[in-house]
PDB file of C-alpha atoms in Angstrom:
ATOM      1  CA  UNK A   1       3.015  29.134 -23.705  1.00  0.00           C
ATOM      2  CA  UNK A   2       2.277  25.601 -25.808  1.00  0.00           C
ATOM      3  CA  UNK A   3       1.323  24.275 -22.998  1.00  0.00           C
ATOM      4  CA  UNK A   4      -0.227  27.150 -21.753  1.00  0.00           C
ATOM      5  CA  UNK A   5      -2.621  26.801 -24.542  1.00  0.00           C
ATOM      6  CA  UNK A   6      -3.295  22.753 -24.127  1.00  0.00           C
ATOM      7  CA  UNK A   7      -4.360  23.598 -20.588  1.00  0.00           C
ATOM      8  CA  UNK A   8      -7.066  26.587 -21.923  1.00  0.00           C
ATOM      9  CA  UNK A   9      -8.382  23.900 -24.739  1.00  0.00           C
ATOM     10  CA  UNK A  10      -8.571  20.639 -21.919  1.00  0.00           C
ATOM     11  CA  UNK A  11     -10.631  23.569 -20.131  1.00  0.00           C
ATOM     12  CA  UNK A  12     -12.681  24.553 -22.526  1.00  0.00           C
ATOM     13  CA  UNK A  13     -13.217  20.909 -24.274  1.00  0.00           C
ATOM     14  CA  UNK A  14     -14.265  20.678 -20.179  1.00  0.00           C
ATOM     15  CA  UNK A  15     -17.044  24.068 -20.407  1.00  0.00           C
ATOM     16  CA  UNK A  16     -17.897  23.035 -24.109  1.00  0.00           C
ATOM     17  CA  UNK A  17     -17.550  19.776 -24.463  1.00  0.00           C
ATOM     18  CA  UNK A  18     -16.980  18.798 -28.462  1.00  0.00           C
ATOM     19  CA  UNK A  19     -20.500  17.661 -30.513  1.00  0.00           C
ATOM     20  CA  UNK A  20     -20.099  15.418 -32.766  1.00  0.00           C
ATOM     21  CA  UNK A  21     -21.304  17.615 -35.925  1.00  0.00           C
ATOM     22  CA  UNK A  22     -24.177  14.716 -37.217  1.00  0.00           C
ATOM     23  CA  UNK A  23     -25.730  13.414 -34.241  1.00  0.00           C
ATOM     24  CA  UNK A  24     -25.239  16.367 -31.439  1.00  0.00           C
ATOM     25  CA  UNK A  25     -23.479  13.268 -29.526  1.00  0.00           C
ATOM     26  CA  UNK A  26     -20.241  14.479 -27.445  1.00  0.00           C
ATOM     27  CA  UNK A  27     -17.335  13.528 -28.406  1.00  0.00           C
ATOM     28  CA  UNK A  28     -14.128  11.958 -26.817  1.00  0.00           C
ATOM     29  CA  UNK A  29     -11.400  14.561 -28.096  1.00  0.00           C
ATOM     30  CA  UNK A  30      -8.023  13.599 -27.679  1.00  0.00           C
ATOM     31  CA  UNK A  31      -8.857  10.780 -25.078  1.00  0.00           C
ATOM     32  CA  UNK A  32      -6.646   7.158 -25.648  1.00  0.00           C
ATOM     33  CA  UNK A  33      -9.803   4.849 -26.808  1.00  0.00           C
ATOM     34  CA  UNK A  34     -11.286   7.562 -28.398  1.00  0.00           C
ATOM     35  CA  UNK A  35     -14.302   6.735 -31.400  1.00  0.00           C
ATOM     36  CA  UNK A  36     -13.596  10.200 -32.765  1.00  0.00           C
ATOM     37  CA  UNK A  37     -11.875  11.344 -35.226  1.00  0.00           C
ATOM     38  CA  UNK A  38     -11.842  15.165 -36.785  1.00  0.00           C
ATOM     39  CA  UNK A  39     -14.853  15.268 -33.964  1.00  0.00           C
ATOM     40  CA  UNK A  40     -17.506  12.706 -36.388  1.00  0.00           C
ATOM     41  CA  UNK A  41     -18.780  10.018 -33.764  1.00  0.00           C
ATOM     42  CA  UNK A  42     -17.655   6.662 -35.009  1.00  0.00           C
ATOM     43  CA  UNK A  43     -20.952   5.828 -35.662  1.00  0.00           C
ATOM     44  CA  UNK A  44     -22.179   8.417 -38.143  1.00  0.00           C
ATOM     45  CA  UNK A  45     -18.520   8.296 -39.906  1.00  0.00           C
ATOM     46  CA  UNK A  46     -19.900   5.126 -40.557  1.00  0.00           C
ATOM     47  CA  UNK A  47     -23.384   6.174 -42.237  1.00  0.00           C
ATOM     48  CA  UNK A  48     -22.206   9.221 -44.034  1.00  0.00           C
ATOM     49  CA  UNK A  49     -22.535   9.354 -48.199  1.00  0.00           C
ATOM     50  CA  UNK A  50     -18.987  10.159 -48.662  1.00  0.00           C
ATOM     51  CA  UNK A  51     -18.042   9.893 -52.624  1.00  0.00           C
ATOM     52  CA  UNK A  52     -16.351   7.841 -53.945  1.00  0.00           C
ATOM     53  CA  UNK A  53     -14.704   6.880 -57.433  1.00  0.00           C
ATOM     54  CA  UNK A  54     -17.336   6.587 -59.465  1.00  0.00           C
ATOM     55  CA  UNK A  55     -18.355  10.683 -59.934  1.00  0.00           C
ATOM     56  CA  UNK A  56     -18.385  13.332 -62.492  1.00  0.00           C
ATOM     57  CA  UNK A  57     -15.197  13.610 -63.868  1.00  0.00           C
ATOM     58  CA  UNK A  58     -15.685  18.078 -63.869  1.00  0.00           C
ATOM     59  CA  UNK A  59     -18.010  18.786 -60.226  1.00  0.00           C
ATOM     60  CA  UNK A  60     -17.604  15.029 -58.646  1.00  0.00           C
ATOM     61  CA  UNK A  61     -20.984  14.479 -58.123  1.00  0.00           C
ATOM     62  CA  UNK A  62     -21.687  10.781 -57.913  1.00  0.00           C
ATOM     63  CA  UNK A  63     -23.009   8.740 -60.537  1.00  0.00           C
ATOM     64  CA  UNK A  64     -25.489   5.733 -60.701  1.00  0.00           C
ATOM     65  CA  UNK A  65     -23.798   4.317 -63.834  1.00  0.00           C
ATOM     66  CA  UNK A  66     -20.235   3.722 -63.880  1.00  0.00           C
ATOM     67  CA  UNK A  67     -20.266   3.476 -67.127  1.00  0.00           C
ATOM     68  CA  UNK A  68     -20.794   7.179 -67.313  1.00  0.00           C
ATOM     69  CA  UNK A  69     -18.042  10.337 -67.438  1.00  0.00           C
ATOM     70  CA  UNK A  70     -19.996  13.613 -67.075  1.00  0.00           C
ATOM     71  CA  UNK A  71     -23.119  14.238 -64.858  1.00  0.00           C
ATOM     72  CA  UNK A  72     -26.468  15.281 -66.470  1.00  0.00           C
ATOM     73  CA  UNK A  73     -25.481  18.596 -66.312  1.00  0.00           C
ATOM     74  CA  UNK A  74     -21.566  19.450 -66.816  1.00  0.00           C
ATOM     75  CA  UNK A  75     -22.226  17.156 -70.180  1.00  0.00           C
ATOM     76  CA  UNK A  76     -25.082  20.391 -70.680  1.00  0.00           C
ATOM     77  CA  UNK A  77     -22.685  23.629 -70.041  1.00  0.00           C
ATOM     78  CA  UNK A  78     -18.882  24.193 -70.176  1.00  0.00           C
ATOM     79  CA  UNK A  79     -17.725  25.268 -67.301  1.00  0.00           C
ATOM     80  CA  UNK A  80     -15.234  27.730 -65.969  1.00  0.00           C
ATOM     81  CA  UNK A  81     -13.315  25.669 -62.957  1.00  0.00           C
ATOM     82  CA  UNK A  82     -11.501  23.289 -64.291  1.00  0.00           C
ATOM     83  CA  UNK A  83     -12.968  20.919 -61.971  1.00  0.00           C
ATOM     84  CA  UNK A  84     -13.699  20.412 -58.458  1.00  0.00           C
ATOM     85  CA  UNK A  85     -14.231  17.828 -55.691  1.00  0.00           C
ATOM     86  CA  UNK A  86     -16.993  17.508 -52.074  1.00  0.00           C
ATOM     87  CA  UNK A  87     -16.902  15.581 -49.457  1.00  0.00           C
ATOM     88  CA  UNK A  88     -20.575  14.308 -49.170  1.00  0.00           C
ATOM     89  CA  UNK A  89     -23.766  14.827 -50.759  1.00  0.00           C
ATOM     90  CA  UNK A  90     -25.811  17.086 -49.471  1.00  0.00           C
ATOM     91  CA  UNK A  91     -28.705  14.627 -48.016  1.00  0.00           C
ATOM     92  CA  UNK A  92     -30.005  14.160 -44.192  1.00  0.00           C
ATOM     93  CA  UNK A  93     -27.540  14.184 -41.077  1.00  0.00           C
ATOM     94  CA  UNK A  94     -24.957  16.227 -44.109  1.00  0.00           C
ATOM     95  CA  UNK A  95     -27.994  19.262 -44.993  1.00  0.00           C
ATOM     96  CA  UNK A  96     -28.202  19.454 -41.016  1.00  0.00           C
ATOM     97  CA  UNK A  97     -24.763  20.172 -40.181  1.00  0.00           C
ATOM     98  CA  UNK A  98     -24.205  22.566 -42.602  1.00  0.00           C
ATOM     99  CA  UNK A  99     -26.952  24.706 -42.159  1.00  0.00           C
ATOM    100  CA  UNK A 100     -26.811  24.871 -38.955  1.00  0.00           C
ATOM    101  CA  UNK A 101     -23.108  26.538 -39.207  1.00  0.00           C
ATOM    102  CA  UNK A 102     -24.263  28.868 -41.572  1.00  0.00           C
ATOM    103  CA  UNK A 103     -28.344  29.380 -39.753  1.00  0.00           C
ATOM    104  CA  UNK A 104     -26.782  28.312 -35.595  1.00  0.00           C
ATOM    105  CA  UNK A 105     -23.560  29.820 -35.521  1.00  0.00           C
ATOM    106  CA  UNK A 106     -22.237  26.128 -35.094  1.00  0.00           C
ATOM    107  CA  UNK A 107     -19.011  27.231 -36.734  1.00  0.00           C
ATOM    108  CA  UNK A 108     -17.575  24.853 -34.752  1.00  0.00           C
ATOM    109  CA  UNK A 109     -18.229  22.577 -37.588  1.00  0.00           C
ATOM    110  CA  UNK A 110     -15.856  24.268 -40.290  1.00  0.00           C
ATOM    111  CA  UNK A 111     -12.725  22.274 -38.540  1.00  0.00           C
ATOM    112  CA  UNK A 112     -14.621  19.541 -39.013  1.00  0.00           C
ATOM    113  CA  UNK A 113     -14.814  20.019 -42.268  1.00  0.00           C
ATOM    114  CA  UNK A 114     -11.597  22.039 -43.150  1.00  0.00           C
ATOM    115  CA  UNK A 115      -9.800  18.550 -41.756  1.00  0.00           C
ATOM    116  CA  UNK A 116     -11.790  16.294 -42.971  1.00  0.00           C
ATOM    117  CA  UNK A 117     -10.753  17.820 -46.659  1.00  0.00           C
ATOM    118  CA  UNK A 118      -6.917  17.716 -45.661  1.00  0.00           C
ATOM    119  CA  UNK A 119      -7.445  14.713 -45.317  1.00  0.00           C
ATOM    120  CA  UNK A 120      -9.492  13.548 -47.838  1.00  0.00           C
ATOM    121  CA  UNK A 121      -8.045  15.853 -50.792  1.00  0.00           C
ATOM    122  CA  UNK A 122      -4.878  15.789 -50.192  1.00  0.00           C
ATOM    123  CA  UNK A 123      -3.515  14.267 -53.518  1.00  0.00           C
ATOM    124  CA  UNK A 124      -6.103  16.134 -54.831  1.00  0.00           C
ATOM    125  CA  UNK A 125      -4.023  19.553 -54.294  1.00  0.00           C
ATOM    126  CA  UNK A 126      -0.490  18.240 -54.605  1.00  0.00           C
ATOM    127  CA  UNK A 127      -1.649  16.361 -57.538  1.00  0.00           C
ATOM    128  CA  UNK A 128      -2.648  20.477 -59.592  1.00  0.00           C
ATOM    129  CA  UNK A 129      -0.102  22.102 -58.058  1.00  0.00           C
ATOM    130  CA  UNK A 130      -2.719  24.438 -56.107  1.00  0.00           C
ATOM    131  CA  UNK A 131      -0.563  27.456 -54.602  1.00  0.00           C
ATOM    132  CA  UNK A 132      -3.608  28.938 -53.018  1.00  0.00           C
ATOM    133  CA  UNK A 133      -6.300  28.539 -51.497  1.00  0.00           C
ATOM    134  CA  UNK A 134      -9.715  31.491 -52.293  1.00  0.00           C
ATOM    135  CA  UNK A 135     -12.287  30.270 -49.761  1.00  0.00           C
ATOM    136  CA  UNK A 136     -16.075  31.560 -51.704  1.00  0.00           C
ATOM    137  CA  UNK A 137     -16.397  34.991 -50.244  1.00  0.00           C
ATOM    138  CA  UNK A 138     -19.472  36.468 -48.953  1.00  0.00           C
ATOM    139  CA  UNK A 139     -20.931  40.497 -48.833  1.00  0.00           C
ATOM    140  CA  UNK A 140     -19.841  43.134 -46.257  1.00  0.00           C
ATOM    141  CA  UNK A 141     -23.037  43.601 -45.583  1.00  0.00           C
ATOM    142  CA  UNK A 142     -24.584  39.529 -45.366  1.00  0.00           C
ATOM    143  CA  UNK A 143     -21.035  39.029 -43.241  1.00  0.00           C
ATOM    144  CA  UNK A 144     -20.963  41.598 -40.736  1.00  0.00           C
ATOM    145  CA  UNK A 145     -25.079  40.269 -40.372  1.00  0.00           C
ATOM    146  CA  UNK A 146     -24.033  36.751 -39.611  1.00  0.00           C
ATOM    147  CA  UNK A 147     -20.800  37.217 -38.091  1.00  0.00           C
ATOM    148  CA  UNK A 148     -18.995  35.529 -40.081  1.00  0.00           C
ATOM    149  CA  UNK A 149     -18.067  33.256 -43.653  1.00  0.00           C
ATOM    150  CA  UNK A 150     -18.299  29.613 -43.164  1.00  0.00           C
ATOM    151  CA  UNK A 151     -16.377  29.006 -45.970  1.00  0.00           C
ATOM    152  CA  UNK A 152     -13.755  31.284 -44.888  1.00  0.00           C
ATOM    153  CA  UNK A 153     -13.338  29.051 -41.370  1.00  0.00           C
ATOM    154  CA  UNK A 154     -13.469  25.726 -44.134  1.00  0.00           C
ATOM    155  CA  UNK A 155     -10.523  27.238 -46.217  1.00  0.00           C
ATOM    156  CA  UNK A 156      -8.459  28.976 -43.233  1.00  0.00           C
ATOM    157  CA  UNK A 157      -8.307  24.644 -41.901  1.00  0.00           C
ATOM    158  CA  UNK A 158      -7.465  22.963 -44.603  1.00  0.00           C
ATOM    159  CA  UNK A 159      -4.159  25.569 -45.203  1.00  0.00           C
ATOM    160  CA  UNK A 160      -3.273  24.601 -41.588  1.00  0.00           C
ATOM    161  CA  UNK A 161      -3.406  21.331 -42.343  1.00  0.00           C
ATOM    162  CA  UNK A 162      -2.099  20.354 -45.282  1.00  0.00           C
ATOM    163  CA  UNK A 163       0.401  24.111 -44.874  1.00  0.00           C
ATOM    164  CA  UNK A 164      -1.012  25.678 -48.086  1.00  0.00           C
ATOM    165  CA  UNK A 165      -1.018  29.369 -48.649  1.00  0.00           C
ATOM    166  CA  UNK A 166      -4.778  31.403 -47.701  1.00  0.00           C
ATOM    167  CA  UNK A 167      -6.449  34.102 -48.391  1.00  0.00           C
ATOM    168  CA  UNK A 168      -9.428  35.597 -47.591  1.00  0.00           C
ATOM    169  CA  UNK A 169      -8.946  39.063 -49.711  1.00  0.00           C
ATOM    170  CA  UNK A 170      -7.825  37.049 -52.479  1.00  0.00           C
ATOM    171  CA  UNK A 171     -11.690  37.513 -53.973  1.00  0.00           C
ATOM    172  CA  UNK A 172     -13.955  40.479 -52.817  1.00  0.00           C
ATOM    173  CA  UNK A 173     -17.461  39.786 -52.954  1.00  0.00           C
ATOM    174  CA  UNK A 174     -18.927  43.069 -54.775  1.00  0.00           C
ATOM    175  CA  UNK A 175     -22.344  42.599 -55.268  1.00  0.00           C
ATOM    176  CA  UNK A 176     -25.049  42.290 -52.861  1.00  0.00           C
ATOM    177  CA  UNK A 177     -27.128  38.948 -54.631  1.00  0.00           C
ATOM    178  CA  UNK A 178     -30.085  36.725 -53.614  1.00  0.00           C
ATOM    179  CA  UNK A 179     -29.899  34.127 -52.213  1.00  0.00           C
ATOM    180  CA  UNK A 180     -28.797  31.597 -55.053  1.00  0.00           C
ATOM    181  CA  UNK A 181     -31.131  28.812 -53.565  1.00  0.00           C
ATOM    182  CA  UNK A 182     -34.356  30.978 -54.812  1.00  0.00           C
ATOM    183  CA  UNK A 183     -33.806  30.414 -57.804  1.00  0.00           C
ATOM    184  CA  UNK A 184     -33.381  28.554 -60.537  1.00  0.00           C
ATOM    185  CA  UNK A 185     -30.718  27.619 -63.486  1.00  0.00           C
ATOM    186  CA  UNK A 186     -30.697  30.997 -65.746  1.00  0.00           C
ATOM    187  CA  UNK A 187     -31.781  33.551 -62.427  1.00  0.00           C
ATOM    188  CA  UNK A 188     -28.604  31.988 -61.172  1.00  0.00           C
ATOM    189  CA  UNK A 189     -25.878  32.934 -63.705  1.00  0.00           C
ATOM    190  CA  UNK A 190     -27.198  36.528 -63.411  1.00  0.00           C
ATOM    191  CA  UNK A 191     -28.099  37.490 -59.920  1.00  0.00           C
ATOM    192  CA  UNK A 192     -23.990  36.553 -59.789  1.00  0.00           C
ATOM    193  CA  UNK A 193     -22.749  38.170 -62.704  1.00  0.00           C
ATOM    194  CA  UNK A 194     -20.841  40.578 -62.298  1.00  0.00           C
ATOM    195  CA  UNK A 195     -20.714  39.787 -58.193  1.00  0.00           C
ATOM    196  CA  UNK A 196     -17.038  39.249 -58.040  1.00  0.00           C
ATOM    197  CA  UNK A 197     -13.548  40.774 -57.897  1.00  0.00           C
ATOM    198  CA  UNK A 198     -10.096  39.943 -57.571  1.00  0.00           C
ATOM    199  CA  UNK A 199      -8.001  42.378 -55.009  1.00  0.00           C
ATOM    200  CA  UNK A 200      -4.717  40.730 -54.864  1.00  0.00           C
ATOM    201  CA  UNK A 201      -1.710  39.685 -58.218  1.00  0.00           C
ATOM    202  CA  UNK A 202      -2.892  36.338 -58.682  1.00  0.00           C
ATOM    203  CA  UNK A 203      -0.723  35.538 -61.940  1.00  0.00           C
ATOM    204  CA  UNK A 204       0.597  32.356 -62.720  1.00  0.00           C
ATOM    205  CA  UNK A 205      -1.352  30.426 -59.559  1.00  0.00           C
ATOM    206  CA  UNK A 206      -3.565  27.362 -59.069  1.00  0.00           C
ATOM    207  CA  UNK A 207      -5.892  28.028 -56.246  1.00  0.00           C
ATOM    208  CA  UNK A 208      -8.503  25.714 -55.327  1.00  0.00           C
ATOM    209  CA  UNK A 209     -11.475  27.700 -54.253  1.00  0.00           C
ATOM    210  CA  UNK A 210     -13.824  26.811 -51.663  1.00  0.00           C
ATOM    211  CA  UNK A 211     -17.904  27.178 -50.522  1.00  0.00           C
ATOM    212  CA  UNK A 212     -19.735  24.404 -48.761  1.00  0.00           C
ATOM    213  CA  UNK A 213     -22.075  23.397 -51.217  1.00  0.00           C
ATOM    214  CA  UNK A 214     -22.594  22.548 -55.119  1.00  0.00           C
ATOM    215  CA  UNK A 215     -25.625  23.035 -56.296  1.00  0.00           C
ATOM    216  CA  UNK A 216     -25.189  23.887 -60.331  1.00  0.00           C
ATOM    217  CA  UNK A 217     -22.153  25.368 -59.704  1.00  0.00           C
ATOM    218  CA  UNK A 218     -22.733  29.084 -61.641  1.00  0.00           C
ATOM    219  CA  UNK A 219     -21.389  30.704 -58.132  1.00  0.00           C
ATOM    220  CA  UNK A 220     -17.454  28.213 -58.946  1.00  0.00           C
ATOM    221  CA  UNK A 221     -17.948  29.107 -62.289  1.00  0.00           C
ATOM    222  CA  UNK A 222     -18.178  33.104 -61.258  1.00  0.00           C
ATOM    223  CA  UNK A 223     -15.026  33.477 -59.223  1.00  0.00           C
ATOM    224  CA  UNK A 224     -13.273  31.213 -61.495  1.00  0.00           C
ATOM    225  CA  UNK A 225     -13.770  33.643 -64.239  1.00  0.00           C
ATOM    226  CA  UNK A 226     -12.401  36.491 -62.422  1.00  0.00           C
ATOM    227  CA  UNK A 227      -9.753  34.608 -61.284  1.00  0.00           C
ATOM    228  CA  UNK A 228      -8.872  33.366 -64.996  1.00  0.00           C
ATOM    229  CA  UNK A 229      -9.349  36.840 -66.278  1.00  0.00           C
ATOM    230  CA  UNK A 230      -6.897  38.449 -63.786  1.00  0.00           C
ATOM    231  CA  UNK A 231      -4.067  35.399 -64.597  1.00  0.00           C
ATOM    232  CA  UNK A 232      -4.717  32.731 -62.538  1.00  0.00           C
ATOM    233  CA  UNK A 233      -3.607  29.695 -64.367  1.00  0.00           C
ATOM    234  CA  UNK A 234      -6.131  27.676 -63.550  1.00  0.00           C
ATOM    235  CA  UNK A 235      -9.178  27.658 -61.204  1.00  0.00           C
ATOM    236  CA  UNK A 236     -10.639  24.127 -59.643  1.00  0.00           C
ATOM    237  CA  UNK A 237     -13.145  23.525 -56.376  1.00  0.00           C
ATOM    238  CA  UNK A 238     -13.864  21.663 -53.180  1.00  0.00           C
ATOM    239  CA  UNK A 239     -17.139  22.373 -51.103  1.00  0.00           C
ATOM    240  CA  UNK A 240     -18.260  20.276 -47.878  1.00  0.00           C
ATOM    241  CA  UNK A 241     -21.480  19.357 -49.119  1.00  0.00           C
ATOM    242  CA  UNK A 242     -22.807  18.705 -53.592  1.00  0.00           C
ATOM    243  CA  UNK A 243     -26.217  17.655 -54.918  1.00  0.00           C
ATOM    244  CA  UNK A 244     -26.630  13.743 -56.520  1.00  0.00           C
ATOM    245  CA  UNK A 245     -25.628  13.201 -60.209  1.00  0.00           C
ATOM    246  CA  UNK A 246     -27.627  11.808 -62.745  1.00  0.00           C
TER     247      UNK A 246
END
């Protein structure tokens, strides 16, 4: 069975060769002298805006001043999640790749995003004793229209590469909300209030929420609120990208 799986993967790779999510170039996955890693070509990897150690201690946004501990947003509001991290700053090629996954059905990019999360944040997950990975859910109507939940794809790959259990049904979106990107800070909070319900026993769990983009944290805060109310010990988050801090 394992050999048949490898043959199938080889055939699919020949028919539908993997492409770097950030430039669209065909990458030579599996070859001895491959210049790609996790589906990202070498040229793009060297240019991607990975977030380093100078970041907000709460939301993880990159900061310009190493003396600062928190970004401007996190000094003005108390979040309900403990803290979180993101792979890249949400701009240029990263922004294009995230939107292509969501709106152009490039769900294969979730493989790259999930593997990168596992590689960069394994120690983060261990240090926080994470016991459960939970993707931020879409409302059933939106999921049917799109055909998939991008956060769920990334969460599944992260689970497979870390050995930490993932439950896509732990939290359900019970309210059809307007797109958050169209709203201001106060509007986002009003829009997302009451949007989620916990569907399983999470008492004592250390949970990491998975989403594609961190903007203001309103969605993650609301998901964290219902999880903690249901008995979760701590709630953290990981996202593919995040805005630039100040």
